[in-house]
Amino acid sequence: MAPTTSTSTSPTTGLITFYDIALAPPVQKTACSPNPWKTRYALNFKKTPYKTTWVPLPDVSSVRGALNIPASRTFADGTPYHTLPVISDPATGRIVGDSFEIAMYLQEQYPSSGAGDLFPVQELDFVFGQNLELHAPIAETKGAEGHITAYVKFNTNVDSAFTAHTQLMLDGFPFDPATAEECKAIFSQRVGAPWETLGVSEDKRGELLGAFEEALSGLASLYKKDVSGPFLKGSKASYADFIVGGWLRMSRGMLPAKEWKALKGWHDGVFGRLDEALEAFAQMD
Ligand SMILES: N[C@@H](CCC(=O)N[C@@H](CS)C(=O)NCC(=O)O)C(=O)O
């Protein structure tokens, strides 16, 4: 996969632009796309000044296309899948269009900014064994080296563990009423089934929630290694926490309230504590 970055010819000064997906207004309250959240956490951790551009879901392809960067995902039939987040950094002229590559870019470009190292050395041996058949497979980021490859693997496995259960969240998708029908049609077309049939009915939720809790047990064990918490490395957050935290934001924003409350309590409450602690890196402009 080609790196999802480009360099324009004339770097200038100014704020980084961070492109996130606009859902129902007020967008700051409903933002719950996991990959953009990983980036927001990373930007706030680094304290790199930025400005958010909110992009309506149906406009993601055209906005990204205008930035001249390749798609970071591919649909199962081989066509490009244009996604956010993207950041554009006028200080270097770089435009980066994949959440993991953005984190690596920030670490490389701003090594000691803010809270310091996004990628401290640590054991991240969480594996989600299930093989997912997705309409747009999850790709492993290329270009990472050394100990950062453990973070890449962790990212892929955490993405898979949550993605396997996002069906539970579909009925709570906070569509912007202005584009809801258009978005539902796009999603329906991707999976080849009407939107209304994609959620999970009341009688089947218990079983799938049980599987979700079980899927997160290995991840929870990692969190319990340093019992001081709330992060994997105790009081020091790292990009691994932001990966999990991005998905917790989606869970918080889209699961029915009582199921989100249950998730926060699973495995002795490690995920609830993590989500709360990540408020320190959740500021929006
Ligand atoms: N590998 C990419 C994946 C990004 C991704 O899947 N973004 C989703 C939101 S979390 C998206 O933009 N979806 C737009 C759509 O489904 O139309 C990354 O890590 O940035």
Coordinates of C-alpha atoms and ligand atoms in Angstrom, one line a residue:
M1 CA 0.0 0.0 0.0
A2 CA 1.4 3.4 -0.9
P3 CA 1.9 5.8 2.0
T4 CA -1.3 7.9 2.3
T5 CA 0.6 11.2 2.4
S6 CA 1.6 13.9 0.0
T7 CA 3.8 17.0 0.2
S8 CA 2.9 20.3 -1.4
T9 CA 5.6 22.5 -2.7
S10 CA 5.3 25.6 -0.5
P11 CA 5.2 25.0 3.3
T12 CA 3.8 28.0 5.2
T13 CA 3.1 28.7 8.9
G14 CA -0.2 28.2 10.6
L15 CA -2.3 25.7 12.3
I16 CA -2.6 22.0 11.4
T17 CA -6.0 21.3 9.8
F18 CA -7.6 18.1 11.2
Y19 CA -10.4 16.7 9.1
D20 CA -13.1 14.8 11.1
I21 CA -16.5 13.5 10.2
A22 CA -19.5 15.7 10.9
L23 CA -22.4 13.7 12.3
A24 CA -25.6 15.1 13.9
P25 CA -25.4 18.8 15.0
P26 CA -23.9 19.9 17.3
V27 CA -21.0 18.0 15.8
Q28 CA -18.7 18.4 18.8
K29 CA -21.2 16.5 20.9
T30 CA -21.8 13.6 18.5
A31 CA -18.4 13.0 17.1
C32 CA -17.7 9.3 17.5
S33 CA -15.7 8.1 14.5
P34 CA -13.0 5.9 16.0
N35 CA -10.1 6.7 13.7
P36 CA -10.5 10.5 13.8
W37 CA -10.7 10.2 17.6
K38 CA -7.4 8.4 17.7
T39 CA -6.0 11.4 15.9
R40 CA -7.7 14.0 18.1
Y41 CA -6.2 12.3 21.2
A42 CA -2.8 12.2 19.6
L43 CA -2.9 15.9 18.6
N44 CA -4.0 17.0 22.1
F45 CA -1.3 14.8 23.6
K46 CA 1.3 16.5 21.5
K47 CA -0.3 19.9 22.1
T48 CA 0.2 20.7 18.4
P49 CA -2.1 23.6 17.7
Y50 CA -4.8 22.6 15.2
K51 CA -8.2 23.6 13.8
T52 CA -10.9 21.0 13.0
T53 CA -12.6 20.9 9.6
W54 CA -15.9 19.0 10.0
V55 CA -16.7 17.1 6.8
P56 CA -20.3 15.7 6.2
L57 CA -20.1 11.9 5.7
P58 CA -21.2 12.0 2.0
D59 CA -18.4 14.6 1.3
V60 CA -15.5 12.5 2.6
S61 CA -14.5 11.3 -0.8
S62 CA -14.6 14.7 -2.5
V63 CA -12.8 16.5 0.3
R64 CA -10.1 13.8 0.5
G65 CA -9.8 13.6 -3.3
A66 CA -9.2 17.4 -3.5
L67 CA -6.2 16.9 -1.1
N68 CA -4.6 14.6 -3.6
I69 CA -3.9 11.7 -1.4
P70 CA -4.7 8.1 -2.1
A71 CA -7.3 6.2 -0.2
S72 CA -6.1 4.4 2.9
R73 CA -8.6 1.6 2.6
T74 CA -9.9 -0.5 -0.3
F75 CA -13.3 -2.1 -0.6
A76 CA -13.4 -5.9 -1.1
D77 CA -14.0 -5.4 -4.8
G78 CA -10.8 -3.4 -5.1
T79 CA -12.3 0.1 -5.4
P80 CA -10.7 2.8 -3.2
Y81 CA -12.4 3.7 0.1
H82 CA -11.9 7.3 1.0
T83 CA -11.8 7.9 4.8
L84 CA -10.9 10.4 7.5
P85 CA -8.9 11.4 9.5
V86 CA -6.6 13.5 7.4
I87 CA -4.2 16.2 8.7
S88 CA -2.6 18.9 6.7
D89 CA 0.5 20.6 8.4
P90 CA 1.4 23.9 6.8
A91 CA 4.7 23.9 8.8
T92 CA 6.0 21.1 6.6
G93 CA 3.5 21.0 3.7
R94 CA 2.7 17.4 4.6
I95 CA -0.8 16.0 4.2
V96 CA -1.3 12.6 6.0
G97 CA -4.4 10.5 5.5
D98 CA -4.3 7.5 7.9
S99 CA -4.7 7.7 11.7
F100 CA -1.6 5.5 12.4
E101 CA 0.5 7.4 9.9
I102 CA -0.6 10.6 11.4
A103 CA 0.5 9.5 14.8
M104 CA 3.9 8.4 13.4
Y105 CA 4.2 11.7 11.6
L106 CA 3.5 13.7 14.8
Q107 CA 6.0 11.7 16.7
E108 CA 8.7 12.2 14.0
Q109 CA 8.0 15.8 13.4
Y110 CA 7.3 16.9 17.0
P111 CA 9.3 14.3 19.1
S112 CA 9.3 16.1 22.4
S113 CA 6.2 18.3 22.2
G114 CA 3.4 18.1 24.7
A115 CA 3.4 14.9 26.8
G116 CA 6.3 13.5 24.9
D117 CA 6.6 10.1 23.3
L118 CA 3.4 8.7 21.7
F119 CA 5.1 5.3 21.2
P120 CA 7.0 4.3 24.4
V121 CA 8.3 0.7 24.3
Q122 CA 5.8 -1.6 25.8
E123 CA 4.3 -5.1 25.5
L124 CA 1.2 -5.0 23.4
D125 CA 0.4 -8.7 23.0
F126 CA -3.3 -8.6 22.3
V127 CA -4.5 -10.8 19.5
F128 CA -8.1 -11.0 18.3
G129 CA -8.2 -14.4 16.6
Q130 CA -11.4 -14.2 14.6
N131 CA -11.3 -13.8 10.8
L132 CA -13.5 -11.0 9.7
E133 CA -15.2 -11.0 6.3
L134 CA -15.6 -7.3 5.8
H135 CA -16.8 -5.2 2.9
A136 CA -13.7 -3.1 3.4
P137 CA -10.9 -5.1 5.0
I138 CA -8.8 -3.6 7.8
A139 CA -5.3 -3.0 6.4
E140 CA -2.1 -3.0 8.5
T141 CA -0.2 0.3 8.2
K142 CA 3.0 -0.1 6.3
G143 CA 6.2 1.9 7.0
A144 CA 6.5 1.4 10.7
E145 CA 9.8 0.2 12.1
G146 CA 11.3 -1.2 15.3
H147 CA 9.2 -1.2 18.4
I148 CA 6.4 0.7 16.6
T149 CA 5.5 -2.4 14.6
A150 CA 4.0 -3.8 17.9
Y151 CA 1.7 -0.8 17.9
V152 CA 0.7 -1.5 14.3
K153 CA -0.2 -5.0 15.2
F154 CA -2.1 -3.9 18.3
N155 CA -4.0 -1.3 16.2
T156 CA -5.1 -4.0 13.7
N157 CA -6.2 -6.4 16.4
V158 CA -8.1 -3.7 18.4
D159 CA -9.8 -2.5 15.2
S160 CA -10.8 -6.1 14.5
A161 CA -12.1 -6.9 18.0
F162 CA -14.4 -3.8 18.0
T163 CA -15.3 -4.0 14.3
A164 CA -16.6 -7.5 14.9
H165 CA -19.2 -6.0 17.2
T166 CA -20.1 -2.7 15.7
Q167 CA -23.3 -4.2 14.4
L168 CA -24.6 -3.6 18.0
M169 CA -24.0 0.1 17.5
L170 CA -25.7 0.7 14.1
D171 CA -29.1 1.6 15.4
G172 CA -27.6 4.4 17.4
F173 CA -25.7 6.0 14.5
P174 CA -26.0 9.7 15.0
F175 CA -26.8 10.7 11.4
D176 CA -27.1 14.3 10.6
P177 CA -30.8 14.6 9.6
A178 CA -29.8 16.6 6.6
T179 CA -27.9 13.7 5.1
A180 CA -29.3 10.7 6.9
E181 CA -31.1 9.1 4.0
E182 CA -28.2 9.6 1.7
C183 CA -25.8 8.0 4.3
K184 CA -28.1 5.1 4.8
A185 CA -28.2 4.5 1.1
I186 CA -24.4 4.6 0.8
F187 CA -24.0 2.1 3.7
S188 CA -26.8 -0.2 2.3
Q189 CA -25.1 -0.2 -1.1
R190 CA -21.8 -1.1 0.4
V191 CA -23.0 -4.2 2.2
G192 CA -25.8 -5.1 -0.2
A193 CA -28.6 -5.0 2.3
P194 CA -31.2 -2.4 3.4
W195 CA -30.0 -0.2 6.3
E196 CA -33.0 -1.2 8.5
T197 CA -31.9 -4.9 8.4
L198 CA -28.3 -4.2 9.6
G199 CA -28.8 -3.7 13.3
V200 CA -29.3 -6.4 16.0
S201 CA -32.7 -7.1 17.4
E202 CA -33.5 -7.0 21.1
D203 CA -33.6 -10.8 21.5
K204 CA -30.1 -11.3 19.9
R205 CA -28.3 -8.5 21.7
G206 CA -27.5 -10.4 24.9
E207 CA -25.5 -13.1 23.1
L208 CA -23.6 -10.7 20.9
L209 CA -22.8 -8.4 23.9
G210 CA -21.5 -11.5 25.7
A211 CA -19.2 -12.2 22.7
F212 CA -18.1 -8.6 22.7
E213 CA -17.2 -8.7 26.4
E214 CA -15.3 -11.9 25.8
A215 CA -13.5 -10.5 22.8
L216 CA -12.2 -7.7 25.0
S217 CA -11.0 -9.9 27.8
G218 CA -7.4 -10.3 26.5
L219 CA -7.2 -6.5 26.1
A220 CA -8.5 -6.0 29.6
S221 CA -5.8 -8.3 30.9
L222 CA -3.2 -6.0 29.4
Y223 CA -4.7 -3.1 31.3
K224 CA -4.6 -5.1 34.5
K225 CA -0.8 -5.7 34.3
D226 CA -0.1 -2.3 35.7
V227 CA -2.8 -2.2 38.3
S228 CA -2.3 1.5 39.0
G229 CA -4.0 2.3 35.7
P230 CA -5.9 3.9 34.1
F231 CA -3.5 3.6 31.1
L232 CA -1.5 0.6 29.8
K233 CA 1.6 2.3 31.3
G234 CA -0.1 3.4 34.5
S235 CA -0.4 7.1 34.7
K236 CA 1.3 7.7 31.4
A237 CA -0.9 7.6 28.3
S238 CA 0.4 6.4 25.0
Y239 CA -0.9 5.9 21.4
A240 CA -2.0 2.4 22.4
D241 CA -4.5 3.9 24.8
F242 CA -5.7 6.3 22.1
I243 CA -6.3 3.3 19.8
V244 CA -8.6 1.7 22.4
G245 CA -10.0 5.1 23.3
G246 CA -11.1 5.8 19.8
W247 CA -13.3 2.7 19.8
L248 CA -14.6 3.5 23.3
R249 CA -15.8 6.8 21.9
M250 CA -17.7 5.0 19.2
S251 CA -19.2 2.7 21.7
R252 CA -20.1 5.6 24.0
G253 CA -21.7 7.5 21.1
M254 CA -23.6 4.7 19.5
L255 CA -24.5 1.9 22.0
P256 CA -27.8 2.2 23.9
A257 CA -27.0 3.9 27.2
K258 CA -27.5 0.8 29.3
E259 CA -25.2 -1.2 27.2
W260 CA -22.5 1.5 27.3
K261 CA -22.8 1.5 31.0
A262 CA -22.4 -2.2 31.1
L263 CA -19.3 -2.0 28.8
K264 CA -17.7 0.5 31.2
G265 CA -18.1 -2.0 34.0
W266 CA -16.8 -5.1 32.1
H267 CA -13.5 -6.6 33.3
D268 CA -13.4 -4.7 36.6
G269 CA -14.2 -1.4 34.9
V270 CA -10.9 -1.0 33.1
F271 CA -12.6 0.5 30.0
G272 CA -14.8 2.9 31.9
R273 CA -11.7 4.2 33.8
L274 CA -9.8 4.5 30.5
D275 CA -12.6 6.4 28.8
E276 CA -12.8 8.8 31.7
A277 CA -9.1 9.4 31.9
L278 CA -8.9 10.1 28.2
E279 CA -11.0 13.3 28.8
A280 CA -7.7 14.9 29.5
F281 CA -6.9 14.5 25.8
A282 CA -10.4 15.1 24.4
Q283 CA -10.4 18.9 23.9
M284 CA -12.0 20.3 20.8
D285 CA -11.5 23.7 19.1
Ligands
LIG1 N1 -7.0 3.1 8.0 C1 -7.7 4.4 8.1 C2 -9.2 4.0 8.3 C3 -10.0 5.3 8.5 C4 -11.5 5.0 8.5 O1 -12.0 3.8 8.3 N2 -12.3 6.1 8.8 C5 -13.7 6.0 8.8 C6 -14.2 6.7 10.1 S1 -13.6 5.9 11.5 C7 -14.3 6.8 7.6 O2 -13.8 7.8 7.2 N3 -15.5 6.4 7.1 C8 -16.1 7.1 6.0 C9 -17.2 6.3 5.4 O3 -17.4 5.2 5.8 O4 -17.7 6.8 4.4 C10 -7.2 5.2 9.3 O5 -6.8 4.6 10.3 O6 -7.2 6.4 9.2

